[in-house]
mmCIF file of C-alpha atoms in Angstrom:
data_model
loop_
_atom_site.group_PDB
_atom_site.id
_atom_site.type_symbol
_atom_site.label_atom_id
_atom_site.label_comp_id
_atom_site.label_asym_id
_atom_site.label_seq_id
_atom_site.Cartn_x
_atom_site.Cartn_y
_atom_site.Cartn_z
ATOM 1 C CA UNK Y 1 10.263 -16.368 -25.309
ATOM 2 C CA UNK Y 2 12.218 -18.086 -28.284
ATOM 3 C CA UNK Y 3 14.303 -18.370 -29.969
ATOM 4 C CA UNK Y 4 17.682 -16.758 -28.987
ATOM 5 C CA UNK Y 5 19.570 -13.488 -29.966
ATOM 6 C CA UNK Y 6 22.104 -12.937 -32.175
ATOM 7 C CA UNK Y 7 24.548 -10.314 -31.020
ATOM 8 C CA UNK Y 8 27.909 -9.211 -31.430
ATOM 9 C CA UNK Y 9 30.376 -9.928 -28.808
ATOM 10 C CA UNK Y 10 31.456 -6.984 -27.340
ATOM 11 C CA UNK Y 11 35.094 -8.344 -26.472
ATOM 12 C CA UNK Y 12 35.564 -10.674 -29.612
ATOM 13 C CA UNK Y 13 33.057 -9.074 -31.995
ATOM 14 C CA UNK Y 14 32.266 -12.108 -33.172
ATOM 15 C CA UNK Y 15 28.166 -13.479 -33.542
ATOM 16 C CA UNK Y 16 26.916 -14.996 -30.907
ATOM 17 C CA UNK Y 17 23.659 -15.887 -29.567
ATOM 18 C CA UNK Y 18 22.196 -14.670 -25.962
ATOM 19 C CA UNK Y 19 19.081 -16.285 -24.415
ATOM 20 C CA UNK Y 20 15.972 -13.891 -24.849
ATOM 21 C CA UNK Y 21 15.262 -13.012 -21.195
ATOM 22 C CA UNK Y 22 17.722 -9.864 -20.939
ATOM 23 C CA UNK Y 23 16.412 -8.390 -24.231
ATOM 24 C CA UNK Y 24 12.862 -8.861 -23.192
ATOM 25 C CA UNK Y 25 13.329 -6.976 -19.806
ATOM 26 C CA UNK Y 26 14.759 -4.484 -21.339
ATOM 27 C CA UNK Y 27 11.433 -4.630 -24.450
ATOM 28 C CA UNK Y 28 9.153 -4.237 -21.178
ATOM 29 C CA UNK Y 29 11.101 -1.552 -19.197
ATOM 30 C CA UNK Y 30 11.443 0.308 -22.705
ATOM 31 C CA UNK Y 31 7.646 -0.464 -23.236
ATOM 32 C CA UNK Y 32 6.369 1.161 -19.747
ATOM 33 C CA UNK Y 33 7.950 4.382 -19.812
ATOM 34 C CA UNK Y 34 7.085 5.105 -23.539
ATOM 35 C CA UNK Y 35 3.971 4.418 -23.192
ATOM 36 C CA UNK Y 36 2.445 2.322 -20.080
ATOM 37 C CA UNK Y 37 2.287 -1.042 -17.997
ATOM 38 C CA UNK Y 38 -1.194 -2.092 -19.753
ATOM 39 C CA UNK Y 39 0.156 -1.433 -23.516
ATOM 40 C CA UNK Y 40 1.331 -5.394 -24.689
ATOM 41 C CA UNK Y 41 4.888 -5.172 -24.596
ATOM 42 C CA UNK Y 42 4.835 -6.826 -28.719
ATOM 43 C CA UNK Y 43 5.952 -5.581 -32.124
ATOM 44 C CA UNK Y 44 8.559 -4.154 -30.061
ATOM 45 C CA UNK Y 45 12.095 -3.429 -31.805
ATOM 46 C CA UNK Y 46 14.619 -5.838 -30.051
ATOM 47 C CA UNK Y 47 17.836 -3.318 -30.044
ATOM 48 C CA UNK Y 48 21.454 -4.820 -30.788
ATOM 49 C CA UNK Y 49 19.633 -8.273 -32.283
ATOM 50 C CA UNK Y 50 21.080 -9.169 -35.612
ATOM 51 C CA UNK Y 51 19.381 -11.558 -35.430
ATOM 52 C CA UNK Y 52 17.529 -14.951 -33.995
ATOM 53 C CA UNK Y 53 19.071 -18.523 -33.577
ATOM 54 C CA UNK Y 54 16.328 -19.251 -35.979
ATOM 55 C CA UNK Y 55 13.907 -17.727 -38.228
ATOM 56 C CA UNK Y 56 10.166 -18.421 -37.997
ATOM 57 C CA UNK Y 57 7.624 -18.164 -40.383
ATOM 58 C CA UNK Y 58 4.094 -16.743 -40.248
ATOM 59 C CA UNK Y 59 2.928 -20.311 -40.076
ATOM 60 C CA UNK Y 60 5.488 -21.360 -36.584
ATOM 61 C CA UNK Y 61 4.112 -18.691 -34.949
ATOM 62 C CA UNK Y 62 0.543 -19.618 -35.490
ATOM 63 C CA UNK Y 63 1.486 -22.506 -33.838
ATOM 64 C CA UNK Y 64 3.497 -21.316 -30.826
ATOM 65 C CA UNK Y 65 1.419 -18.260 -30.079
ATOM 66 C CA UNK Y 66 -1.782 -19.881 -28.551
ATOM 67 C CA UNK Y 67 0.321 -22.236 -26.371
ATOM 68 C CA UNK Y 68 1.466 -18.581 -24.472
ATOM 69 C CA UNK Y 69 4.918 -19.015 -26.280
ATOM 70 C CA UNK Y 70 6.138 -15.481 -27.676
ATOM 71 C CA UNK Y 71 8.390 -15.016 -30.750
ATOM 72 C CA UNK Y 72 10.960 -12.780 -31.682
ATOM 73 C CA UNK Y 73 10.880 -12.506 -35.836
ATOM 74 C CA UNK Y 74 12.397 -10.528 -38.922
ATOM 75 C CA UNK Y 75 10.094 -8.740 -40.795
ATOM 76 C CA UNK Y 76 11.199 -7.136 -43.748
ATOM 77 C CA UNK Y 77 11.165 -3.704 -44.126
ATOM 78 C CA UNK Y 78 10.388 -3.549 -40.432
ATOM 79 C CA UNK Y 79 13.289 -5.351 -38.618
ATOM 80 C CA UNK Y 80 13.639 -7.552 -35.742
ATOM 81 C CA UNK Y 81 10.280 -7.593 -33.796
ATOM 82 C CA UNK Y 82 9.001 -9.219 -30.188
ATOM 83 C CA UNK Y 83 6.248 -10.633 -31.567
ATOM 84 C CA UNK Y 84 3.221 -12.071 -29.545
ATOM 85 C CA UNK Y 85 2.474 -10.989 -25.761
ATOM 86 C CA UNK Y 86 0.459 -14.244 -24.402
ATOM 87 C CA UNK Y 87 0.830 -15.882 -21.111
ATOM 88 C CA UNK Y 88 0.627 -19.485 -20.256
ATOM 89 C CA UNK Y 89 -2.044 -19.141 -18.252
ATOM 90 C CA UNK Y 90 -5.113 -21.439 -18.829
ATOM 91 C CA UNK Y 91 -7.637 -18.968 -17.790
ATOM 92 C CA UNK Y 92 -8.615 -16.778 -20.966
ATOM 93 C CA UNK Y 93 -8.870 -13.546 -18.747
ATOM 94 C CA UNK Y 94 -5.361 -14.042 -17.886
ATOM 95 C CA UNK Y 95 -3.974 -14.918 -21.597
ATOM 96 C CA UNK Y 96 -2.248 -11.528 -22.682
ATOM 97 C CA UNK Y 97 0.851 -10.447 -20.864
ATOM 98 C CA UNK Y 98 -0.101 -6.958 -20.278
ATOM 99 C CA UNK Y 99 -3.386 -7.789 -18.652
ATOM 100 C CA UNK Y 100 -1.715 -9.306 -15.901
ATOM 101 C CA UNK Y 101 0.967 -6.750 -15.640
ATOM 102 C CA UNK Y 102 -1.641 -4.392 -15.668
ATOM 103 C CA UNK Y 103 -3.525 -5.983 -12.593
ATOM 104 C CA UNK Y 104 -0.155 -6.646 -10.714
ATOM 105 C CA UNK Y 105 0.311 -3.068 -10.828
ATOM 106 C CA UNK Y 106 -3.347 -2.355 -9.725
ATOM 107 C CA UNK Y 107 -3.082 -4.668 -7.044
ATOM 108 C CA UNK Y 108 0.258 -3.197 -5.922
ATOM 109 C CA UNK Y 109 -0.676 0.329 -6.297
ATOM 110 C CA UNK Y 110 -3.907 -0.082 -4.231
ATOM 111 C CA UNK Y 111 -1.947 -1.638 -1.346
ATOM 112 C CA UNK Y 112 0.495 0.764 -1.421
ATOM 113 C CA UNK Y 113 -1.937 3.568 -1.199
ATOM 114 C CA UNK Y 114 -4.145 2.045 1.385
ATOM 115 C CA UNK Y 115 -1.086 0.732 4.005
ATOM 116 C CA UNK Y 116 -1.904 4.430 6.370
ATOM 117 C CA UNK Y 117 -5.693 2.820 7.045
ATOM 118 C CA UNK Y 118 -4.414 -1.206 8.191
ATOM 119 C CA UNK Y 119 -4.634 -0.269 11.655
ATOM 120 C CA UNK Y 120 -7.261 2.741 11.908
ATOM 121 C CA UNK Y 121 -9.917 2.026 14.022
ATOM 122 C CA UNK Y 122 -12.902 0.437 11.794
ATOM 123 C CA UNK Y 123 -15.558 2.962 11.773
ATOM 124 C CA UNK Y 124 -17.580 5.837 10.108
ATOM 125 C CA UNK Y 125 -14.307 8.087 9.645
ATOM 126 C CA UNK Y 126 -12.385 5.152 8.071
#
């Protein structure tokens, strides 16, 4: 995620700039109880920003976004956006950031809910 925040200091209140990790937990915890794990945690409103270390243009995100790197931008009108939910990953099933939260909390979920049969007996009642 890039590039950093702009915020107001809360002792000096005075600009300064925090790296984007915090805000983004915060985008994806906001992001799964309004809606759900599998909705892409983008075009999300990044509360307190003023703004970014630097602004990019249409055009730098076209660039960054295939290579899995996600943007926060100013869009007039609309604010200060997370913009772009990609991965790293090389494998296309795995590009978008909410597919593979999405099958983290599958995978989770089923083992979770299956831990009472790991040492039934293996037979027709299992």
């Amino acid at each position: 995620y890039y590039p950093w925040v702009k915020v107001l200091d809360p002792v000096t209140r005075q600009p300064i700039f925090l790296p984007p990790s915090g805000f983004v937990a915060g985008i994806y915890a906001r992001n799964d109880v309004n809606r759900a794990v599998y909705k892409a945690p983008a075009n999300e409103v990044v509360n307190l920003a003023l703004g970014f270390e630097s602004n990019l243009s249409k055009a730098q995100q076209e660039v960054l976004n295939p290579e899995g790197l996600n943007a926060f931008r100013f869009f007039e009108g609309r604010g200060n956006r997370l913009w772009g939910a990609r991965t790293t990953s090389s494998d296309p099933e795995w590009k978008y950031v909410n597919l593979r939260r999405y099958f983290a909390y599958l995978e989770r979920s089923i083992d979770k809910g299956t831990q009472w049969a790991v040492f039934e007996p293996n037979g027709e009642q299992l």
